[in-house]
XYZ file of C-alpha atoms in Angstrom:
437
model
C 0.000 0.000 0.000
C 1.835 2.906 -0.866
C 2.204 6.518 0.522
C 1.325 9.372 -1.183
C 0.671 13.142 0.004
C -2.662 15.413 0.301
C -3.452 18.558 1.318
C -5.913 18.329 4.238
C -4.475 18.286 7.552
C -5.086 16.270 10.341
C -5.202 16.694 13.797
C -2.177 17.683 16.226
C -0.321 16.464 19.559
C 2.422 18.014 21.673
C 4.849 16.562 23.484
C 3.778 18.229 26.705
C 0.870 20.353 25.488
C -2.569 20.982 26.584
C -4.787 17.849 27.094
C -1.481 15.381 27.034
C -1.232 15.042 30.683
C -1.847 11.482 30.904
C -0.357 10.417 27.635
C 2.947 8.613 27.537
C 5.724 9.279 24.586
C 8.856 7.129 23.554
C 11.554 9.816 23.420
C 14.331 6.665 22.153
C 17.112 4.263 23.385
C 18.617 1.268 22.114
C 20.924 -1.108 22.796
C 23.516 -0.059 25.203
C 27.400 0.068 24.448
C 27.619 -3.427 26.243
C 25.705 -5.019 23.736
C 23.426 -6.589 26.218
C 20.913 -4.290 28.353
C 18.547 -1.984 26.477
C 17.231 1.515 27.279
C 13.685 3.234 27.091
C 13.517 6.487 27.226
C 9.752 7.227 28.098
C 8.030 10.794 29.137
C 4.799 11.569 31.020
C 3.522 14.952 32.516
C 7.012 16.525 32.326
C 8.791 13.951 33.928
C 11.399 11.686 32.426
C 11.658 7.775 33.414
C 14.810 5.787 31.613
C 13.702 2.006 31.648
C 16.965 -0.681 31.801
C 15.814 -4.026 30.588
C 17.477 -7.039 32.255
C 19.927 -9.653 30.491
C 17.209 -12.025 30.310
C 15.100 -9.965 27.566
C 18.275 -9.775 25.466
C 19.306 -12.933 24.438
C 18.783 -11.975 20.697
C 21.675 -10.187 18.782
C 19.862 -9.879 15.376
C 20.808 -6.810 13.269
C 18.093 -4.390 13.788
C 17.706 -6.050 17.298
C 13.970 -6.864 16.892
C 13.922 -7.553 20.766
C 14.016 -3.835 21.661
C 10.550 -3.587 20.172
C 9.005 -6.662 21.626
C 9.931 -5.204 25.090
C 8.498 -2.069 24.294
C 5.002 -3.672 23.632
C 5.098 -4.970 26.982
C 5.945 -1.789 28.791
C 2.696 -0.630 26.590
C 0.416 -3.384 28.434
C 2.410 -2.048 31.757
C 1.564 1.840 31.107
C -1.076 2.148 34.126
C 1.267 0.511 36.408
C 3.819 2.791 35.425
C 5.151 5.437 38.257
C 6.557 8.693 36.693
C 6.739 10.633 40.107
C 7.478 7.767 42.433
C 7.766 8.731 46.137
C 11.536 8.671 46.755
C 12.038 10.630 43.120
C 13.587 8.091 41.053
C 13.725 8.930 37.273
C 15.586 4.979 36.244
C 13.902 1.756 36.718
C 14.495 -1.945 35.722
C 12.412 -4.089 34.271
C 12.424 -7.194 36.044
C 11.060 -10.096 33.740
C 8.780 -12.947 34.064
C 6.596 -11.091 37.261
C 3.545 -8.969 36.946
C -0.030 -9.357 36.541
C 0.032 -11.001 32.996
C 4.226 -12.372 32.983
C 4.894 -9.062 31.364
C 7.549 -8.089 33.588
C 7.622 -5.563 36.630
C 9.458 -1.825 37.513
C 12.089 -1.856 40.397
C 12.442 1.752 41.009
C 15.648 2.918 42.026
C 18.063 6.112 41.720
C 21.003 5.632 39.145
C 23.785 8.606 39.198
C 25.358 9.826 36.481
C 29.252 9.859 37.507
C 29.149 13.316 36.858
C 32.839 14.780 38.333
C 31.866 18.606 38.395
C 32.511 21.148 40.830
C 30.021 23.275 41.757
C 31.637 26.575 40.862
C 28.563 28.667 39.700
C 25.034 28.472 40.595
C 22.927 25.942 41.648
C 19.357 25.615 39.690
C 16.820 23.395 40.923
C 15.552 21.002 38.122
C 12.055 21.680 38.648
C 12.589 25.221 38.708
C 13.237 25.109 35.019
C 10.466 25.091 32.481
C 11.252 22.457 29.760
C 9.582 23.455 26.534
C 11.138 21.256 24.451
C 13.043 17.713 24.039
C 16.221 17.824 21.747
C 17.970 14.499 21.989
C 19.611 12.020 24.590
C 21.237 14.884 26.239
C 20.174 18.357 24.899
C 16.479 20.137 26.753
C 15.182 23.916 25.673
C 13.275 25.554 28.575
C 12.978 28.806 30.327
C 14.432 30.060 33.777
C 14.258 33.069 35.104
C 12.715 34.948 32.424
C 15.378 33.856 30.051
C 15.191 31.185 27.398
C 18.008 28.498 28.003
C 19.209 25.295 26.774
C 19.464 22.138 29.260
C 22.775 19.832 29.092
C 21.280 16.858 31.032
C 22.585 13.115 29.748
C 20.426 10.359 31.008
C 22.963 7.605 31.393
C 26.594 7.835 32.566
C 28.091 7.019 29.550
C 27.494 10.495 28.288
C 28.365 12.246 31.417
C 32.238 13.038 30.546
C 31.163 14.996 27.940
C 28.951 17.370 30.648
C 31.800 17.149 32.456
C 34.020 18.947 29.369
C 31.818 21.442 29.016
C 30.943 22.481 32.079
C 34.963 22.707 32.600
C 34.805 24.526 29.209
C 32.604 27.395 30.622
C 34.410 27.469 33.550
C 37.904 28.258 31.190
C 36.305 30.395 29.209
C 34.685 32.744 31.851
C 38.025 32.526 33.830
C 39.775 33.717 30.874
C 37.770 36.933 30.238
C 35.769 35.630 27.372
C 32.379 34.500 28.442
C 31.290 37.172 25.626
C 32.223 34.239 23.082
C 29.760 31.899 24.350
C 26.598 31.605 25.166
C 27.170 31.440 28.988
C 26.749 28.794 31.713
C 24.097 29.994 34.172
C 24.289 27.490 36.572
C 24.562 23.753 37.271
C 21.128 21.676 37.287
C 20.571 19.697 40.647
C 17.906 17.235 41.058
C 18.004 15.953 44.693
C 21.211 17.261 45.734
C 23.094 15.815 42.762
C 24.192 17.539 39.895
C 22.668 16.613 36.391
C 23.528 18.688 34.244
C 24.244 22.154 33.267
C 22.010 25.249 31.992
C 23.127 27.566 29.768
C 21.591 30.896 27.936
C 19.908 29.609 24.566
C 21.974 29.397 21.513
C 19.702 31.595 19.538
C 21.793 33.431 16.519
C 22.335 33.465 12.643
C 24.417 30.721 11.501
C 27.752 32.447 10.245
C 28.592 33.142 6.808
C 31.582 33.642 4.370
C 31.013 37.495 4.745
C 31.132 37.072 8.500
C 35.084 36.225 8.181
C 36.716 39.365 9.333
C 34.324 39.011 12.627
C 35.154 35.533 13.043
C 39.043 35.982 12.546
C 38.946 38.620 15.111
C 37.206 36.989 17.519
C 39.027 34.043 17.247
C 42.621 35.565 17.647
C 41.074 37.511 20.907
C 40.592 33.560 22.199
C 44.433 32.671 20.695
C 45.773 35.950 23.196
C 44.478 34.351 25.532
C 46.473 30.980 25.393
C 42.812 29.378 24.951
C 42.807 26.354 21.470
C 38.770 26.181 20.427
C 39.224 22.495 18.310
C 35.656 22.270 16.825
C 35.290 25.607 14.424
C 32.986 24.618 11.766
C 30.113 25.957 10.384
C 27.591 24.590 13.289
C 29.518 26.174 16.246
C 29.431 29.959 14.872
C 27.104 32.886 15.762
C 26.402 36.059 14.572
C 24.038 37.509 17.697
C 22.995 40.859 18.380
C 26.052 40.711 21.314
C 28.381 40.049 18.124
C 30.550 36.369 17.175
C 29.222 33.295 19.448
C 30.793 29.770 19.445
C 29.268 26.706 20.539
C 31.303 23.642 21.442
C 32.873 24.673 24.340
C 33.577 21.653 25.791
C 36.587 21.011 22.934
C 38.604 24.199 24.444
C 42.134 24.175 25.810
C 44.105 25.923 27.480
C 47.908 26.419 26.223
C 50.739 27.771 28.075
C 53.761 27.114 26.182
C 53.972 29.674 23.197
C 55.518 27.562 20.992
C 52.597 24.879 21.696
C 50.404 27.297 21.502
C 51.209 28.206 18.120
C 51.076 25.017 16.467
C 47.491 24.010 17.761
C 46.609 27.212 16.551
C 47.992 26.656 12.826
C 46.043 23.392 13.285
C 42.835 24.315 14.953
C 42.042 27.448 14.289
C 43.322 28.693 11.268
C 43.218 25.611 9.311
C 40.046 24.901 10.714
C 38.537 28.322 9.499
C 39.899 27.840 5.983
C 37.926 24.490 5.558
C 34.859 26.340 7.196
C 34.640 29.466 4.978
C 35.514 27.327 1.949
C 32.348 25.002 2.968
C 30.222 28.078 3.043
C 31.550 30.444 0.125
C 29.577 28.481 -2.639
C 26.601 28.512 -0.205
C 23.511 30.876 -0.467
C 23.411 30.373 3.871
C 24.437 28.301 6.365
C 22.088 25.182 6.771
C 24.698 23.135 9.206
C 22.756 21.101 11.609
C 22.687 22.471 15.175
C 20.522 21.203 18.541
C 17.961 23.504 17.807
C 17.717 22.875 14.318
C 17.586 19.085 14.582
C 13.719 17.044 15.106
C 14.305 14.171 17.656
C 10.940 12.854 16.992
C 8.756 11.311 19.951
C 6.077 8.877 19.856
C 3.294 8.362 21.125
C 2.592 5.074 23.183
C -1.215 4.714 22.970
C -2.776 2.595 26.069
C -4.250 -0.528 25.478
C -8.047 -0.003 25.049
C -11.003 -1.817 25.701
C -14.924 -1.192 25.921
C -14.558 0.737 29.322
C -11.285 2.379 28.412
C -12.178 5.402 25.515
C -9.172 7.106 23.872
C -7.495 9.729 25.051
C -7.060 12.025 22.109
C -8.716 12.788 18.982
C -6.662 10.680 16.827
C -5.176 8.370 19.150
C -6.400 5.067 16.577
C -3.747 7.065 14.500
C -1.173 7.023 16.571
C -1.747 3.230 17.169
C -1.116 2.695 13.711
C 2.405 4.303 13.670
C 3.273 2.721 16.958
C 2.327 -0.670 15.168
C 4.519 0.215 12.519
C 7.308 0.955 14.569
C 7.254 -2.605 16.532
C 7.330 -4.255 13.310
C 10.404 -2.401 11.399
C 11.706 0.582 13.643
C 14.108 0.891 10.279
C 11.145 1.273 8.337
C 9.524 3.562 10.600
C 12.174 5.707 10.431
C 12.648 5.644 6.765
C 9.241 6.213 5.922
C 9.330 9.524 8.308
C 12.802 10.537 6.800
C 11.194 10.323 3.432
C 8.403 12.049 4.173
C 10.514 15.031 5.823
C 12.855 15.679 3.092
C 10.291 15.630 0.214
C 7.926 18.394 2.070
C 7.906 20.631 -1.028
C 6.809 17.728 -3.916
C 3.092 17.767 -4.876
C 3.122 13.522 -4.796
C 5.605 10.866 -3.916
C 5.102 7.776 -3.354
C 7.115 4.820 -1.078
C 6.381 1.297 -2.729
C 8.849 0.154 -0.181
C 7.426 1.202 2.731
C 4.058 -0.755 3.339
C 1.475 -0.391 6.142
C -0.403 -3.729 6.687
C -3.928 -2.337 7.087
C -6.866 -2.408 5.084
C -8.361 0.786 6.726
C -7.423 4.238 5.599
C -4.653 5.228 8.030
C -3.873 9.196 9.183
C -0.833 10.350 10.683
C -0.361 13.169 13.283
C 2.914 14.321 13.696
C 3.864 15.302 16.927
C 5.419 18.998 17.453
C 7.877 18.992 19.562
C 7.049 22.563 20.758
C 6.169 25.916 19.283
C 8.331 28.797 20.346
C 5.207 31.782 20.522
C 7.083 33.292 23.301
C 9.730 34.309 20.477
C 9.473 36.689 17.673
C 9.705 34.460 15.533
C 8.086 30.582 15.137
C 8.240 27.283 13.463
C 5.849 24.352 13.063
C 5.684 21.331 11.132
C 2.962 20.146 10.251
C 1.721 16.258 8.832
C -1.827 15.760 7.103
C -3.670 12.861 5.900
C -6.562 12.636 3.912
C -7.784 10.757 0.617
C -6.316 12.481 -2.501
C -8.826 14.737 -4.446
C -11.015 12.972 -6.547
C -10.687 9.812 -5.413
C -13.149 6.954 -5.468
C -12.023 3.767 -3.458
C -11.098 5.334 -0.394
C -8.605 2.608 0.194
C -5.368 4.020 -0.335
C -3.831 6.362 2.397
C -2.292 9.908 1.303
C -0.324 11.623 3.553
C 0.933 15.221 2.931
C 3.704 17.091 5.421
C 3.710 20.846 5.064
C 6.521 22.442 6.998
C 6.565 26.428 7.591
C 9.373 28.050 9.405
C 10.356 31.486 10.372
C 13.266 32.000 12.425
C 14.499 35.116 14.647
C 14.709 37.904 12.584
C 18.696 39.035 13.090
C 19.759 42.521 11.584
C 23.285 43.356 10.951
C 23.680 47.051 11.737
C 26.548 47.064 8.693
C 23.888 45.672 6.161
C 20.690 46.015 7.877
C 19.657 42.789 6.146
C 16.813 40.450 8.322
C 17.494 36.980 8.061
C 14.467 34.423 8.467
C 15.045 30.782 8.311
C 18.801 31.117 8.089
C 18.590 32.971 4.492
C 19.127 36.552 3.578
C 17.571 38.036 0.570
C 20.505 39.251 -0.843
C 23.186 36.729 0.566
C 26.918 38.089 0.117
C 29.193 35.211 -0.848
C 32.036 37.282 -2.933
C 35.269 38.218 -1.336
C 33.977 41.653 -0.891
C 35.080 41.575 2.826
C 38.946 40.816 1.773
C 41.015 43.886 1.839
């Protein structure tokens, strides 16, 4: 049965918006780096709960490991026993196999740290003092503190905590070294019981750079080189323009060099070699469209509750949803292939995916979940995923699916230019060598 696009649109969910209090998402995991236990990332009401299945549920080794889904069906029969604020706090629980009401397996509850080796040299922020707006990946959260829009660094399992570690050691060089102005601060570290998390950071909200930004870029790069301080990730992604001038992201790759001769030589390799192979990347380009955290869609999905005559749905849509979640037990690779195709071909009229097959006879609709709109900006983005039967159509049996994606990022103004840029474009885009002298 294949896919094909439409222009009605069909009805909406948020991860964490109005009316999804009691509905549970899949944020992701896999198979961890020991080849044996598996994760489950799974959200509810603003609260996160990683799931650790046991060695018994992972005998298989398959490629494509079809054993992560088949334990996800049964946490789907255990959703109502499932704590997400139980009473001693704990966000990590293992699945203990073989109990339960119907041998599906049962939660031990328990608190799992990170290993995270900071010290506490800036400001403490209480976890639930933050409001998370949106989920970016394993370890990246967007929220809002204080009146001020920030980005979360929070890894869920330890074998991400080093790099928290790096950056928060990063911040801690840079700010030392008179050039917090670079970055896009460190406010505080998170603490969640007394333990530190994670770190919180002003949002990286900016223009990507561009080849006419070089002279800015140079300069504020040789103000870090004075310094003795080695940035060894400049590339297109990590650059700024802001209203506060030149911004770098990925802090956690500085060093510190006190030998001049040293010094020089990880420059030559880092910085200025490193800038050629940037501005080369983005000379030809009409803007920068490098990935960043806030760019990037980690997609969630829904986990609908097993229903029954005295059990309605919980959402509009919600038979939808079941659909997709069906899909995804069966091929998670063709899950994901069949929303990758869908994304990047948002501006054809038709396509179709004969490879990519639902197993229904009943017309199936799609929701796509929005991982959050930003209306407290200037600016906003949403992406949006319809389904209806193509126009002028008689059986009714074939389902067409149509994304529409509309974007409009922070307007940023360069005083030099006065140019606005939206969505990471300008309307007249300056890629000559007008800003060599």
């Amino acid at each position: 049965m294949p896919f094909t696009f439409t222009k009605r649109r069909c009805p909406d969910i948020q991860l964490g918006g109005p009316g999804t209090e009691e509905v549970t998402f899949h944020l992701g995991g896999g198979l961890g780096s020991d080849g044996v236990n598996r994760y489950y990332i799974l959200w509810k009401a603003g609260r996160m709960l990683v799931i650790q299945a046991k060695a018994a549920y992972c005998s298989s080794q398959e490629e494509g490991d079809p054993e992560y889904g088949r334990v996800l069906s049964n946490l789907q029969a255990m959703l109502e026993t499932i704590d997400f604020n139980p009473p001693a706090g704990e966000s990590w629980a293992y699945l203990m196999p073989g109990e339960g009401t119907c041998g599906q397996g049962r939660l031990k509850y328990r608190h799992e740290p990170l290993g995270l080796r900071q010290e506490c040299w800036s400001r403490k922020i209480a976890e639930d003092h933050i409001e998370v707006t949106r989920w970016g990946g394993p370890m990246h959260r967007e929220g809002w503190w204080n009146g001020k829009e920030v980005d979360l660094c929070t890894p869920w399992i330890s074998t991400w905590a080093s790099y928290a570690d790096d950056l928060a050691n990063g911040h801690r060089l840079m700010q030392s070294s008179g050039l917090k102005h670079l970055t896009f601060p460190m406010l505080g570290h998170i603490m969640r019981r007394g333990e530190v998390v994670g770190l919180l950071t002003e949002a990286a909200i900016g223009r990507g750079v561009e080849f006419s930004d070089r002279d800015a870029v140079i300069e504020a790069v040789t103000e870090m080189q004075r310094k003795g301080v080695i940035h060894r990730s400049l590339n297109p992604g990590n650059i700024f323009i802001t209203d506060h001038g030149v911004r770098f992201l990925g802090i956690s790759s500085v060093l510190l060099m006190k030998d001049d001769e040293s010094l020089d030589e990880e420059a030559e390799k880092w910085h200025w070699e490193g800038l050629r192979r940037c501005f080369a990347e983005l000379k030809p380009k009409i803007c920068n469209d490098a990935p960043t955290a806030r760019k990037m869609c980690y997609p969630a999905l829904v986990i609908p509750p097993l229903t029954s005559p005295t059990k309605p749905l919980l959402l509009p849509g919600m038979s939808q949803w079941s659909a997709m979640f069906a899909l995804y037990l069966e091929s998670e690779f063709r899950y994901n292939r069949w929303r990758q195709r869908n994304i990047s071909s948002f501006d054809d009229d038709s396509e179709t995916d004969t490879n990519v097959t639902l197993y229904s006879q009943r017309h199936v609709s799609t929701p796509l979940i929005l991982d959050m709109k930003f209306g407290r900006r200037r600016g906003s983005r949403e992406v949006e995923l319809g389904s209806s039967e193509s126009e002028g159509s008689t059986t009714g049996n074939t389902p067409h699916f149509r994304l529409r994606l509309r974007a409009s990022h922070h307007p940023y103004r360069r005083e030099s230019s006065r140019r606005d840029f939206r969505d990471d474009v300008t309307a007249s885009s300056d890629t000559s060598d007008s800003t060599l002298s």
